[in-house]
Each structure stands twice: as structure tokens, then as C-alpha cells.
PDB file of C-alpha atoms in Angstrom:
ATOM      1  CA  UNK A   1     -15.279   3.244 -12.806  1.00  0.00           C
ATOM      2  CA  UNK A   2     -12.553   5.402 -13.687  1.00  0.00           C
ATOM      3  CA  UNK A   3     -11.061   8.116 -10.708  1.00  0.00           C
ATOM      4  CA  UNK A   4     -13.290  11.281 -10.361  1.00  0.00           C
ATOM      5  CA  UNK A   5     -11.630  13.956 -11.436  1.00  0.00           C
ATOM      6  CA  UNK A   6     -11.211  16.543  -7.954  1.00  0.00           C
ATOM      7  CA  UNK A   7     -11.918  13.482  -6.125  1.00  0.00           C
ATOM      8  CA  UNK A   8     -10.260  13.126  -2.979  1.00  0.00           C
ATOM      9  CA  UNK A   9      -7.038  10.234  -3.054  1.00  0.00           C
ATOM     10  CA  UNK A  10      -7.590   7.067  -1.915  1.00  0.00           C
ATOM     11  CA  UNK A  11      -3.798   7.727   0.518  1.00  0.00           C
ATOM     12  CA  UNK A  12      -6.423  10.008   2.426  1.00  0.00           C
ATOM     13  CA  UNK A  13      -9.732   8.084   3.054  1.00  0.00           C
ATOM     14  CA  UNK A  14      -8.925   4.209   1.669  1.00  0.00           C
ATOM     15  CA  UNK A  15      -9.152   3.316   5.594  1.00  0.00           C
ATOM     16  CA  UNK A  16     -12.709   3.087   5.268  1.00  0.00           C
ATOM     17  CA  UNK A  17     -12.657  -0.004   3.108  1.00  0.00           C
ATOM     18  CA  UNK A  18     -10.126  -1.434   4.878  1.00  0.00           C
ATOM     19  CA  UNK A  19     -11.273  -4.946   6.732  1.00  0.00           C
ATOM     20  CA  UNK A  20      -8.304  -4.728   8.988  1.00  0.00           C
ATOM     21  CA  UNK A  21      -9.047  -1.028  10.182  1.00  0.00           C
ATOM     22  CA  UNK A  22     -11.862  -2.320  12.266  1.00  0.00           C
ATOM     23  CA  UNK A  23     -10.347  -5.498  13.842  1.00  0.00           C
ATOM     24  CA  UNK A  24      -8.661  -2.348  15.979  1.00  0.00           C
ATOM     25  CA  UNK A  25     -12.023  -0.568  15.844  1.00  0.00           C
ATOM     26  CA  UNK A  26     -14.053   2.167  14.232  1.00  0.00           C
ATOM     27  CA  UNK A  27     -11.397   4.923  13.716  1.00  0.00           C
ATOM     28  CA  UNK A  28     -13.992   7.314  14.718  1.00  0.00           C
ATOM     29  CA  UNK A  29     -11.388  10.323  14.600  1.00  0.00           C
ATOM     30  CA  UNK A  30     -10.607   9.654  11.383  1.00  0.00           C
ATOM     31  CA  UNK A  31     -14.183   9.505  10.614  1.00  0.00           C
ATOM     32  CA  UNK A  32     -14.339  12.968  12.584  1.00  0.00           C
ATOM     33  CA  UNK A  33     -11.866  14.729  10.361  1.00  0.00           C
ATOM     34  CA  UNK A  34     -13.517  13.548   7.142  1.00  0.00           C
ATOM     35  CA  UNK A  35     -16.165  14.657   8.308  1.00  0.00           C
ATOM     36  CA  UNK A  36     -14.786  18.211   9.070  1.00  0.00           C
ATOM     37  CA  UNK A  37     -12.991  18.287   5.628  1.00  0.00           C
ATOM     38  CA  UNK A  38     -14.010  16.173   3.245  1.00  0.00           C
ATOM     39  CA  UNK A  39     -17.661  14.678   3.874  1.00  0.00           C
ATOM     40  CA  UNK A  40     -17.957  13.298   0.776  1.00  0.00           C
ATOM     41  CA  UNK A  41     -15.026  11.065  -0.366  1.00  0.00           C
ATOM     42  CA  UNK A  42     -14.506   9.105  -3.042  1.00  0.00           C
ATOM     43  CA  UNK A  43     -13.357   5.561  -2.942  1.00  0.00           C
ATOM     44  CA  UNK A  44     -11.677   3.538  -5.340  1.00  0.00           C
ATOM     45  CA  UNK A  45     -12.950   0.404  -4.235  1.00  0.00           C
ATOM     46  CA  UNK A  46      -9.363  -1.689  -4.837  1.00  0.00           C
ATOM     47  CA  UNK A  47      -9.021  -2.149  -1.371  1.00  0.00           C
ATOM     48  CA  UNK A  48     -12.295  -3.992  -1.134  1.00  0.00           C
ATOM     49  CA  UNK A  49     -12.158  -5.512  -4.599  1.00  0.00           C
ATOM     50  CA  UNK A  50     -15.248  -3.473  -5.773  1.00  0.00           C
ATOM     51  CA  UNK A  51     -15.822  -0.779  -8.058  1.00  0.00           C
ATOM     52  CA  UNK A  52     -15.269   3.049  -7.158  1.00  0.00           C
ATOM     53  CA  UNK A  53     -17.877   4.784  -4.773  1.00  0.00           C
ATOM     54  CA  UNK A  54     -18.744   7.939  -2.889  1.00  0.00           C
ATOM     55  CA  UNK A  55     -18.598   7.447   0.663  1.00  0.00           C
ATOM     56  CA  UNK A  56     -21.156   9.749   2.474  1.00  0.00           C
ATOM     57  CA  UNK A  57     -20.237  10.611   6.181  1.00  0.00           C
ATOM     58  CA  UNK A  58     -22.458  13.653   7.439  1.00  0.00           C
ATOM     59  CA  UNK A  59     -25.643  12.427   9.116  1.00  0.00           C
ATOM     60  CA  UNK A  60     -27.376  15.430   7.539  1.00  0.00           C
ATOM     61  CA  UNK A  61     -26.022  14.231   3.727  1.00  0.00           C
ATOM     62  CA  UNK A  62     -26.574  10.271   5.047  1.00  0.00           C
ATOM     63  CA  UNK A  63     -30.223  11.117   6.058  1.00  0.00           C
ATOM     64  CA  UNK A  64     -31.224  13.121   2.998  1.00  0.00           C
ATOM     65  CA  UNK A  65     -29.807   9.852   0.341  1.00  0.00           C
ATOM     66  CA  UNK A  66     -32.196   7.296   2.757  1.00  0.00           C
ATOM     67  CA  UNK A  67     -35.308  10.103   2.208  1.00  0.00           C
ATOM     68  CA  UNK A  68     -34.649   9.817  -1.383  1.00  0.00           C
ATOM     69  CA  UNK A  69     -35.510   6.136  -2.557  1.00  0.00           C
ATOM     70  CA  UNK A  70     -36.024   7.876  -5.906  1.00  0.00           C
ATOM     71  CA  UNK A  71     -32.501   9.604  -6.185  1.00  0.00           C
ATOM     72  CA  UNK A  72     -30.685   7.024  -4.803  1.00  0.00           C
ATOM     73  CA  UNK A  73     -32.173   3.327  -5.408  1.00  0.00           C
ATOM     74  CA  UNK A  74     -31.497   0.728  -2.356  1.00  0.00           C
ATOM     75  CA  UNK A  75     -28.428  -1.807  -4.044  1.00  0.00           C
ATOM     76  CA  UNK A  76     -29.635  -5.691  -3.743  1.00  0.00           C
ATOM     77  CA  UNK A  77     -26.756  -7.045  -3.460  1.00  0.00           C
ATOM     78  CA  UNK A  78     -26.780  -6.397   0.345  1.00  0.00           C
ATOM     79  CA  UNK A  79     -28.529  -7.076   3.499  1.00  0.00           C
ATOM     80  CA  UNK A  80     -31.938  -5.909   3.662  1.00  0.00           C
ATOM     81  CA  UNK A  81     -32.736  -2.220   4.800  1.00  0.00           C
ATOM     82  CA  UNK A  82     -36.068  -1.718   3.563  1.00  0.00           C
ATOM     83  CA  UNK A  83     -38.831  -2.792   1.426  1.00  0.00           C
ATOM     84  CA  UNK A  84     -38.436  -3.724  -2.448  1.00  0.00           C
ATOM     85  CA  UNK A  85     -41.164  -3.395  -4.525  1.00  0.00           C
ATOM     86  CA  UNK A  86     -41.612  -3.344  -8.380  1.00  0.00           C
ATOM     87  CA  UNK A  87     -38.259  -3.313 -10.748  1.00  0.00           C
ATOM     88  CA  UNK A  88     -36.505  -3.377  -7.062  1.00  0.00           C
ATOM     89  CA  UNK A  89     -37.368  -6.614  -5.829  1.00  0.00           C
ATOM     90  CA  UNK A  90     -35.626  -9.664  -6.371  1.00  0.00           C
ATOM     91  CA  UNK A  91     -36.354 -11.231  -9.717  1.00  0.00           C
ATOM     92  CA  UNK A  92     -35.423 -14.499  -8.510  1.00  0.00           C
ATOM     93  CA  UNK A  93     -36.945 -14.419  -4.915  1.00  0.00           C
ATOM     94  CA  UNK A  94     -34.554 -15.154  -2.783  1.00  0.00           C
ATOM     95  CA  UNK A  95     -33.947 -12.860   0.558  1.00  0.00           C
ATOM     96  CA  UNK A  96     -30.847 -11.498   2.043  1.00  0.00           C
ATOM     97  CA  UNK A  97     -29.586 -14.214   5.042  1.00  0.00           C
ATOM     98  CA  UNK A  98     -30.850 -12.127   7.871  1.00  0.00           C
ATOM     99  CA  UNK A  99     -33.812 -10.721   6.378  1.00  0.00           C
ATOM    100  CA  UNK A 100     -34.959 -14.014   5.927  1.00  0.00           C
ATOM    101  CA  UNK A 101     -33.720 -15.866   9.079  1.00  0.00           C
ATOM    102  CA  UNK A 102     -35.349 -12.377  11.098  1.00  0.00           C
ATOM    103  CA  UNK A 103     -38.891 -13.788  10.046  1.00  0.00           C
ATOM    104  CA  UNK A 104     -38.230 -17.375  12.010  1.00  0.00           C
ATOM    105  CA  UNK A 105     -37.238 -15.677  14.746  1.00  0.00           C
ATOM    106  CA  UNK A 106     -40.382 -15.534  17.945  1.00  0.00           C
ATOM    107  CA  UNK A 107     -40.930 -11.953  18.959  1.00  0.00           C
ATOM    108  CA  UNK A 108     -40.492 -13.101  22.689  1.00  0.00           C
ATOM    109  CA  UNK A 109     -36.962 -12.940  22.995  1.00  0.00           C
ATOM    110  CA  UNK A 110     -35.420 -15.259  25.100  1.00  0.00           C
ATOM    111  CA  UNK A 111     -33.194 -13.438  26.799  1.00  0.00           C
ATOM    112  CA  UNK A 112     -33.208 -14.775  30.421  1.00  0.00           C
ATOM    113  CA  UNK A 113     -32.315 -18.302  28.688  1.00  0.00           C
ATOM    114  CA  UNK A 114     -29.583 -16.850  27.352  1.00  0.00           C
ATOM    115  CA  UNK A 115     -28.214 -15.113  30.383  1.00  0.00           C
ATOM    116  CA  UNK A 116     -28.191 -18.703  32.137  1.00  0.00           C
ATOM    117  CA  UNK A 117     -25.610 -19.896  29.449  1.00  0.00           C
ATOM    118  CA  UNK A 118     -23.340 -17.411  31.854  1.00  0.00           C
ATOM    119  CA  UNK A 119     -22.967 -19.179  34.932  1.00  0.00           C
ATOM    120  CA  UNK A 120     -21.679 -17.584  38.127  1.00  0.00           C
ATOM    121  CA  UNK A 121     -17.882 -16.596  38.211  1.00  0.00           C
ATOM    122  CA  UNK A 122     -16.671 -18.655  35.045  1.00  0.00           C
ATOM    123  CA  UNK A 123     -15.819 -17.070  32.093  1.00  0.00           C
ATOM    124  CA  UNK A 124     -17.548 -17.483  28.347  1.00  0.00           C
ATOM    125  CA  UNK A 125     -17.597 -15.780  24.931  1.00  0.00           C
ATOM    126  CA  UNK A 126     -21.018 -14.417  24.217  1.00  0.00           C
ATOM    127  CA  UNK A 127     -20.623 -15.051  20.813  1.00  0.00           C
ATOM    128  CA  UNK A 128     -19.994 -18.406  20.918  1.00  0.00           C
ATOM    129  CA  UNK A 129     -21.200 -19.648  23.680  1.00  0.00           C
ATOM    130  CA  UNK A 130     -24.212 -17.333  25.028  1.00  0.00           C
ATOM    131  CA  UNK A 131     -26.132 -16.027  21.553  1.00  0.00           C
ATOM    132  CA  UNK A 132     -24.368 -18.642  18.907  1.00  0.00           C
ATOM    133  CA  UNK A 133     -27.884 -19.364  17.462  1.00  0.00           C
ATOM    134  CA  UNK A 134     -28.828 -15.899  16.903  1.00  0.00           C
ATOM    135  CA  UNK A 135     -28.496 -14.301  13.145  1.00  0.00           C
ATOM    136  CA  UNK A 136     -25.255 -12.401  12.996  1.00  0.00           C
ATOM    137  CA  UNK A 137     -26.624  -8.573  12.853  1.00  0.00           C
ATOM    138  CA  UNK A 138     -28.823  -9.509  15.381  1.00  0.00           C
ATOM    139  CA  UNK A 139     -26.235 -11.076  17.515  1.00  0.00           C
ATOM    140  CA  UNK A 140     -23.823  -8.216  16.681  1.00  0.00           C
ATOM    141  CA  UNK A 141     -26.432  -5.896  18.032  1.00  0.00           C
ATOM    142  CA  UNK A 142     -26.730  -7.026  21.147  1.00  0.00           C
ATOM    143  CA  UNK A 143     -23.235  -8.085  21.691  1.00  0.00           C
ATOM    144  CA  UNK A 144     -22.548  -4.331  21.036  1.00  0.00           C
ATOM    145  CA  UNK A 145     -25.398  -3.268  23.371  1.00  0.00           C
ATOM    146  CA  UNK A 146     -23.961  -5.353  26.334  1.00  0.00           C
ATOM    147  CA  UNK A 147     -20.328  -3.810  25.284  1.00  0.00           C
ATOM    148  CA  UNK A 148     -21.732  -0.424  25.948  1.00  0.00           C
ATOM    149  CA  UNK A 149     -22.367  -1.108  29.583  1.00  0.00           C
ATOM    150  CA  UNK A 150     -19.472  -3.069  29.875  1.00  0.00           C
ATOM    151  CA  UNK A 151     -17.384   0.080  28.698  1.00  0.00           C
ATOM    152  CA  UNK A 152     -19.674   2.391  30.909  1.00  0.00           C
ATOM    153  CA  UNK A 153     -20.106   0.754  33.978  1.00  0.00           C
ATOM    154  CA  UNK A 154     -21.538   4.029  36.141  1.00  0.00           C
ATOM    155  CA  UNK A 155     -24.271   3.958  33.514  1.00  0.00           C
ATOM    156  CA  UNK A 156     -25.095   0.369  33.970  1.00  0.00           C
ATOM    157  CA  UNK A 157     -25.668   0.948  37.993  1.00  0.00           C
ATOM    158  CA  UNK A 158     -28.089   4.045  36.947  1.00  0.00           C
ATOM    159  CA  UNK A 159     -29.758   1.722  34.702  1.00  0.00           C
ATOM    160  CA  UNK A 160     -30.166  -0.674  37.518  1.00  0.00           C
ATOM    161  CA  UNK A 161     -31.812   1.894  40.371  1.00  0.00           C
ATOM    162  CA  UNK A 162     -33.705   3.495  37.737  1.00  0.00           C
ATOM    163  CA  UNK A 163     -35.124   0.097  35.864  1.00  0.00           C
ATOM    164  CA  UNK A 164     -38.746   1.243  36.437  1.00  0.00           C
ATOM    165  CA  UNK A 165     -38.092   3.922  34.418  1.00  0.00           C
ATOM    166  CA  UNK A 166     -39.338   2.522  30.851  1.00  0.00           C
ATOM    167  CA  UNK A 167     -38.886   5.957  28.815  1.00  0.00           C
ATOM    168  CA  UNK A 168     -35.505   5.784  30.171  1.00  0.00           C
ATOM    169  CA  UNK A 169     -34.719   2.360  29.384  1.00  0.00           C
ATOM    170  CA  UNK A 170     -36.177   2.902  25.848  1.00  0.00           C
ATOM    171  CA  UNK A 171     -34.134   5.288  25.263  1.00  0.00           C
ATOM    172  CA  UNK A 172     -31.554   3.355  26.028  1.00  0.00           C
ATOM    173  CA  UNK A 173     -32.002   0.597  23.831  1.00  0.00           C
ATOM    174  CA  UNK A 174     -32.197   3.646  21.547  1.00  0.00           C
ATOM    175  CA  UNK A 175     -28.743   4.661  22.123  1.00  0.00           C
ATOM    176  CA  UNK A 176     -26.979   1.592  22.416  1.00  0.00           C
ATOM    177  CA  UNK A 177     -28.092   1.239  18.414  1.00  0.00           C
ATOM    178  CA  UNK A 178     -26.715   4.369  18.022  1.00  0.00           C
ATOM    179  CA  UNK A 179     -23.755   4.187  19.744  1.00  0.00           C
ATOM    180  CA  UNK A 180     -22.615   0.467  18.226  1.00  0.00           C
ATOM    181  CA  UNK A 181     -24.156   0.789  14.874  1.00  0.00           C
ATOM    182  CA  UNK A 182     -24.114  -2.929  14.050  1.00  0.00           C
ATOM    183  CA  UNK A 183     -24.340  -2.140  10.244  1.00  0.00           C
ATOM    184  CA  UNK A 184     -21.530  -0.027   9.345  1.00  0.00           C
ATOM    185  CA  UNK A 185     -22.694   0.922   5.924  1.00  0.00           C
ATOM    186  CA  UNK A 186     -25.257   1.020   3.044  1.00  0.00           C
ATOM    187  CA  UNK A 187     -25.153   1.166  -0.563  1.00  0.00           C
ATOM    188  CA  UNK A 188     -26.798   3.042  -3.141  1.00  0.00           C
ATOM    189  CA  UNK A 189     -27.321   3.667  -6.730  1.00  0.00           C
ATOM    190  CA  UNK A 190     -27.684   7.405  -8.079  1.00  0.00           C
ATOM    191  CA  UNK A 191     -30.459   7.239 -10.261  1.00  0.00           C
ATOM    192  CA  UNK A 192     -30.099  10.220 -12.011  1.00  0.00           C
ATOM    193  CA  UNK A 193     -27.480  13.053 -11.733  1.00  0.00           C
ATOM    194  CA  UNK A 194     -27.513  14.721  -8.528  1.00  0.00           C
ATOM    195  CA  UNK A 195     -25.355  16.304  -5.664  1.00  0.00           C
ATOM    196  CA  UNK A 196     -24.782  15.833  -1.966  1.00  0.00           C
ATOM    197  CA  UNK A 197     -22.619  17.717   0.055  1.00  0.00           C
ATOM    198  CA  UNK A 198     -21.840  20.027  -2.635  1.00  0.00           C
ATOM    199  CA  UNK A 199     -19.882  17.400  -4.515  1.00  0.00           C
ATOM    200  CA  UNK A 200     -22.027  16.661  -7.843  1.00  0.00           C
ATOM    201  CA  UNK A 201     -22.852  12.704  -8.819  1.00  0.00           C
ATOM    202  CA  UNK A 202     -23.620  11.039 -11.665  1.00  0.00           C
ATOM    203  CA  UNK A 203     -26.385   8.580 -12.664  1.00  0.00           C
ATOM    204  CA  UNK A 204     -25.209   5.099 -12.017  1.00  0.00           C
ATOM    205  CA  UNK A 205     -22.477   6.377  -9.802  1.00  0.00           C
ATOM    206  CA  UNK A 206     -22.160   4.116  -6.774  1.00  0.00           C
ATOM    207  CA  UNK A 207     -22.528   5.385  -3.466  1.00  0.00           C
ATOM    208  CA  UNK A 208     -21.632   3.909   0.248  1.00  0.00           C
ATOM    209  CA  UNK A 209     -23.824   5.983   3.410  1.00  0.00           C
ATOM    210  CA  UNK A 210     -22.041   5.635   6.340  1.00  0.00           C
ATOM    211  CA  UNK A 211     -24.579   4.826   9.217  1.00  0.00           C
ATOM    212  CA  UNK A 212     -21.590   4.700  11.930  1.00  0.00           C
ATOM    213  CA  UNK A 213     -20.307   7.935  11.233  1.00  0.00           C
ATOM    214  CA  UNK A 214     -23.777   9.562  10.773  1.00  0.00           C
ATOM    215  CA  UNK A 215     -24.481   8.252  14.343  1.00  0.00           C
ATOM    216  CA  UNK A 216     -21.293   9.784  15.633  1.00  0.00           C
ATOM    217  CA  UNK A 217     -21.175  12.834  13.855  1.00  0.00           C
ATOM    218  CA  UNK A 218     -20.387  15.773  16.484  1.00  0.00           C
ATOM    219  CA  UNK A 219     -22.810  18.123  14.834  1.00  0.00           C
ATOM    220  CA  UNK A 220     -25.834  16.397  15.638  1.00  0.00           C
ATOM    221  CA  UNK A 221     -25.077  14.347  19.294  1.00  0.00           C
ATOM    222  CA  UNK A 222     -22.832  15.727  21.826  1.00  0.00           C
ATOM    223  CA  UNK A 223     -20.139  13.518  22.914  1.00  0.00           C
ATOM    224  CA  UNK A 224     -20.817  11.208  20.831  1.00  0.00           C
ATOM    225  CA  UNK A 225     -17.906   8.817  22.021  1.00  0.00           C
ATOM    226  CA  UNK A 226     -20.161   8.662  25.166  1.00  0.00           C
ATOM    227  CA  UNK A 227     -22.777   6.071  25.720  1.00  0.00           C
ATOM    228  CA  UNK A 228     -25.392   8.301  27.407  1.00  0.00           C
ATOM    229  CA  UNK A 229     -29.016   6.453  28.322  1.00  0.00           C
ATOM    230  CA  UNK A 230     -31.124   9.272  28.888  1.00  0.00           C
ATOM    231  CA  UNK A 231     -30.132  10.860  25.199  1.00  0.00           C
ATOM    232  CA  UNK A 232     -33.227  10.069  23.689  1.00  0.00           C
ATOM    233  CA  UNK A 233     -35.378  11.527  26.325  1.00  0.00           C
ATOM    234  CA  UNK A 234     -34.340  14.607  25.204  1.00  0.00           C
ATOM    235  CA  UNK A 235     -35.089  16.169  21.801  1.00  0.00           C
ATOM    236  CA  UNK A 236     -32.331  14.708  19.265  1.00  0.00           C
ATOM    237  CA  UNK A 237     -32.379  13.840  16.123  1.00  0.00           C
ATOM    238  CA  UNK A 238     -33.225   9.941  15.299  1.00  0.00           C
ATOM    239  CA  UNK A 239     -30.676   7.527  14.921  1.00  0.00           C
ATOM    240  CA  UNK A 240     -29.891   6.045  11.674  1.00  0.00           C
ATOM    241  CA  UNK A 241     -29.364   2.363  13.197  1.00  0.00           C
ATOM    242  CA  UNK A 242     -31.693   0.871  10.503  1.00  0.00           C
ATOM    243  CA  UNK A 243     -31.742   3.900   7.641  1.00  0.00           C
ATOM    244  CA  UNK A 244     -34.407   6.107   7.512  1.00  0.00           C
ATOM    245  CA  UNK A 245     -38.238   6.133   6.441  1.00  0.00           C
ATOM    246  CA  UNK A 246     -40.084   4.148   4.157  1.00  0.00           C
ATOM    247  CA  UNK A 247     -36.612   1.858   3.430  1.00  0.00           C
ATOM    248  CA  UNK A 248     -35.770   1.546   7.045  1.00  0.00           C
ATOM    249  CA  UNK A 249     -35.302  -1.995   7.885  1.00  0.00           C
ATOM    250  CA  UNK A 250     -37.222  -4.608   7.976  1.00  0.00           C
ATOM    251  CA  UNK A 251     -35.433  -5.840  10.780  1.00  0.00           C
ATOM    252  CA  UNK A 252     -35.981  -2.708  13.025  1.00  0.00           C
ATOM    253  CA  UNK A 253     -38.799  -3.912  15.289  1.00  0.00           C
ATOM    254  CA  UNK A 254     -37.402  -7.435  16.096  1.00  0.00           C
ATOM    255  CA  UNK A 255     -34.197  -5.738  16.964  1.00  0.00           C
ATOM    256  CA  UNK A 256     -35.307  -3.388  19.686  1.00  0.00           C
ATOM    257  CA  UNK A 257     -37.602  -6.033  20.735  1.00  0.00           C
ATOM    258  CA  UNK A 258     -34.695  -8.398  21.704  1.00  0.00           C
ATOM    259  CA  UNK A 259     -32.297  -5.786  22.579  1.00  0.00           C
ATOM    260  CA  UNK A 260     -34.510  -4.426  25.705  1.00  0.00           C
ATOM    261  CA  UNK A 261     -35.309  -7.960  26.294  1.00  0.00           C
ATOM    262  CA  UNK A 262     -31.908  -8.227  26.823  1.00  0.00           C
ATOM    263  CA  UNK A 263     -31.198  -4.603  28.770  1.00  0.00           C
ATOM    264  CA  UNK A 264     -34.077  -5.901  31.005  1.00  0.00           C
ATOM    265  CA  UNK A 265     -32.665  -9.303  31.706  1.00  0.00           C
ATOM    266  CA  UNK A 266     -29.141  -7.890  32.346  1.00  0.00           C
ATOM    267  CA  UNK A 267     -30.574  -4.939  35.082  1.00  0.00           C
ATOM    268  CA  UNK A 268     -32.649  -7.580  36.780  1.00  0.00           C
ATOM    269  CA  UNK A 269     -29.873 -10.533  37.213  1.00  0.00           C
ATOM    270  CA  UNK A 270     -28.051  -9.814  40.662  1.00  0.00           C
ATOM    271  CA  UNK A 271     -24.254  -9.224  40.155  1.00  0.00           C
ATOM    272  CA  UNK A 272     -22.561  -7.687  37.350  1.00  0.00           C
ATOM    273  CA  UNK A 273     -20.955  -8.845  34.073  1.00  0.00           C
ATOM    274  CA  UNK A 274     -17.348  -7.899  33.534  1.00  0.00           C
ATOM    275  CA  UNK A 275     -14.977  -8.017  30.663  1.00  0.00           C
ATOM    276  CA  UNK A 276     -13.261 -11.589  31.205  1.00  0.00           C
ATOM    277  CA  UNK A 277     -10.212 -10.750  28.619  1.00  0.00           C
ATOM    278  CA  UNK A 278      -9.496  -8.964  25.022  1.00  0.00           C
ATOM    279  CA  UNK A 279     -12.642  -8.706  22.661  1.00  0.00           C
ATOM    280  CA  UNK A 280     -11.413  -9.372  19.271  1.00  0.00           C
ATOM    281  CA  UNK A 281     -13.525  -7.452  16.867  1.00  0.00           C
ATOM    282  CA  UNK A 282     -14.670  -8.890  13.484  1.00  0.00           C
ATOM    283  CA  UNK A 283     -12.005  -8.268  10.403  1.00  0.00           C
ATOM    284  CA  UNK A 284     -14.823  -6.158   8.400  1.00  0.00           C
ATOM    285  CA  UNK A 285     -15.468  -2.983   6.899  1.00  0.00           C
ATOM    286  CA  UNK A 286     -19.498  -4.046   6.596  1.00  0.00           C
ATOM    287  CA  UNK A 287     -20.375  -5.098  10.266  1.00  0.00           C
ATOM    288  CA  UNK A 288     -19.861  -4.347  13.414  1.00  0.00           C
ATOM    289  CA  UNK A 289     -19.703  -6.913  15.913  1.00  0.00           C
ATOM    290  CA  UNK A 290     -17.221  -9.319  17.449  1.00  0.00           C
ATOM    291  CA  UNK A 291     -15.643 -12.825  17.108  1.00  0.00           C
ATOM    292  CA  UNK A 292     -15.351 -13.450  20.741  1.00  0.00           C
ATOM    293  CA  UNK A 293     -16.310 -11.152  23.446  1.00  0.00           C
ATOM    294  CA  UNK A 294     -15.246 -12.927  27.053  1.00  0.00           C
ATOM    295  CA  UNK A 295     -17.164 -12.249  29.751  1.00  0.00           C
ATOM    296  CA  UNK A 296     -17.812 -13.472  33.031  1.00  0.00           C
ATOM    297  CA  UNK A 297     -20.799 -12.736  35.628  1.00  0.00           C
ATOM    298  CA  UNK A 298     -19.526 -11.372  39.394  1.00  0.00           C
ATOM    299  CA  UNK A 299     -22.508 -12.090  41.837  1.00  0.00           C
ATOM    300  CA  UNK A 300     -22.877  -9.241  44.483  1.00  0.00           C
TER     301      UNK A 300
END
């Protein structure tokens, strides 16, 4: 697909498709000023080895293309955010990886079986070593959960004296989804010609919505650099973890379900975890989670 004429350069925004700009982490001030200037930008795609797309950053702009299944068709060619039905489905059958392996997995998470993987003072890799049998989103997820109280350790005591509390720890299951963002991006089709942002698309134009930077977009949560438990007591906008309406994933469900199985586990298990060296973040612009996050468990 040939550049877009008024189109931003890819010297300005080619970051984003970058694998080696998140092994140092989402550049989520980069993300900010995109956002501020340029909230729709258009890709090239050389850097990933794909054709050109728009990349959608706005959490307004991202939420509106998930709402509108019939202005901007689900690609699937990806992981699994939603239902296909009809000429959407998969003519051959098969299922995304984690879509599929999701199904196999028992909605009673085992959680306090995998928090005695960690014994008492010795140091492992969660990834490896604590929830290596998981599917990767899923184990991304909840890597990137325990991260947040790792990185917010005041918030993690709270959590403990106020465990009773299940609105509050619900809502923070809620924002640890929105605060990681284990999928980093979606894909889309434009079905027919349409605009968002202002910037005009065409039909069969290509176009990438940005979940992380929709979930960190200043405009809609306050500090959003800040892990903050109680967020989603208050009235806020949803998340857009898993997309949004009728395409939200499939996954959604089984994901919380594990992740406060896991919040749970953690707030009842006497001692603390700590950091037990340098995470090393996956080498992907697509997903957000880690290759080794060391850890070890400090008993009280």
C-alpha cells in the first residue's frame, strides 16, 4: 500500500512497530505526544515486514472502531478478540492458539498451586518456573498484574488490610488489565470509506487500534502511569483490556477469573514478593509480557 498522501512520516511514529522499543518498555510518552498531535498515524509497516496501516491511539477513536464491527471488520489473522460469524469465520476451522488453548483451561484457577512453586526466600522466574504451563496472554496477564504490585508496593499493603473488600479488589483486577494491557494492539479492516479522528480512510485500508495507549490516554484516566485499585469504584470509563462490545474477547471471563484468583492468593500468603533482579521484557510490538520476571517471596 503505497504512502498516504498528508500522512504523517514513518521518522515520527515508526517506534510503534518497532519489536525492540518494548524490550525497554511501552514508550508511553511517546504514545502521549501522539496522542496530543497526531492521534491517527500512519504506518508504513517496513519495520514490521507488513503492509502500511493507520495506527489509532485515542481511547475515544479506539472505542468507536471496536463499536463498529460493520465499519471496521475484526482481521483473522490474529489472536481472537471476539466472535466470528458468517463470511468472518474461519473457512478452514482452525482457532487462534490461545483462543483455543483458553477453552481447556478449568475455570478454578489454581492459583495457590502456583504460588507454592515460590518457596520461601529463594529466588525464581515466574515465567518459567511459576506459570510455564499457562497460555502466553494469559500468563502475560498475570505476570503483568503481579508487576503492578511489585512496582506499587504501598498499594499492595492496602490491598492486604482491605482484602474483604470485594468491590475493591474487583476493581482491582480491573485496573491491573488496564494498567498492563497484555495485548498491545488490534487489527482491522475498513470496510467501506470512512474517517476517524478527522483523518479520512479508505475501504480496505488497514488499520492497527492501540489498546495500550487507549488505556493510558490522559484524557480519560488520571495519572494514568499510576496503578490505582480503587479506580474502578469510581465512575470511569471501561477499560479496553479485551476490545469493546459484541467483539470483546472471548477470553475476557477466564482472564479476570484467574487474575483475582491470583490477587487473592497473593493478599492471603504471609510475607511479600519482591523483585529478585532485572525483568527482561518480551522483544514485541504485539504483546505485553515478559521473558523472565525474578522474584523471590520475603516471609514477615
Amino acid at each position: 500500500m503505497p504512502q498516504r498522501r498528508g500522512a504523517t512520516p514513518i521518522s515520527d511514529a515508526g517506534f510503534l512497530d518497532r519489536a525492540e522499543t518494548y524490550a525497554r518498555g511501552v514508550p508511553y510518552d511517546r504514545l502521549e505526544r501522539l496522542r496530543a498531535r497526531t492521534p491517527v498515524v500512519w504506518l508504513d509497516g517496513r519495520a514490521a515486514g507488513r503492509p502500511g496501516a493507520w495506527a489509532v491511539l485515542r481511547y475515544g477513536d479506539v472505542r468507536h472502531a471496536l463499536m463498529h464491527p460493520e465499519l471496521f471488520a475484526p482481521r483473522t489473522d490474529e489472536v481472537l478478540h471476539g466472535p466470528l460469524t458468517g463470511d468472518d469465520a474461519y473457512p478452514s476451522g482452525p482457532v487462534p492458539g490461545d483462543a483455543h488453548d483458553a477453552a481447556l483451561i478449568d475455570m478454578d484457577p489454581p492459583a495457590q498451586a502456583m504460588l507454592a512453586r515460590i518457596p520461601p526466600r529463594e529466588p525464581v522466574d515466574f515465567v518459567g518456573q511459576v506459570a510455564p504451563d499457562l497460555p502466553e496472554t494469559l500468563r502475560n496477564t498475570l505476570a503483568g498484574g503481579l508487576f503492578a504490585l511489585l512496582r506499587h508496593p504501598a498499594e499492595y499493603v492496602r490491598l492486604r488490610e482491605e482484602q474483604g473488600d470485594d468491590k475493591l479488589i474487583d476493581s482491582a483486577v480491573e485496573e491491573m488489565l488496564r494498567w498492563w494491557t497484555p495485548v498491545l494492539h488490534v487489527s482491522r479492516t475498513v470496510r467501506r470509506a470512512t474517517d476517524v479522528g478527522g483523518v479520512p480512510l479508505l475501504a480496505g485500508e488497514h488499520v492497527m487500534l492501540w489498546l495500550v495507549s487507549a488505556n493510558h490516554d490522559d484524557e480519560v484516566y488520571a495519572e494514568p502511569g499510576r496503578f490505582v485499585p480503587d479506580r474502578f469504584l469510581h465512575e470511569t470509563r471501561p477499560h479496553l483490556c479485551f476490545g469493546y462490545g459484541y467483539r470483546a474477547c472471548l477470553g475476557a471471563r477466564l482472564t479476570r477469573v484467574h487474575l483475582r484468583a491470583l490477587l487473592v492468593a497473593l493478599l492471603e500468603r504471609p510475607g511479600l514478593p519482591q523483585l529478585a533482579g532485572e525483568p527482561v521484557l518480551l522483544r514485541s510490538s504485539t504483546r505485553h509480557g515478559f521473558a523472565h520476571l525474578p522474584l523471590r517471596w520475603t516471609p514477615y
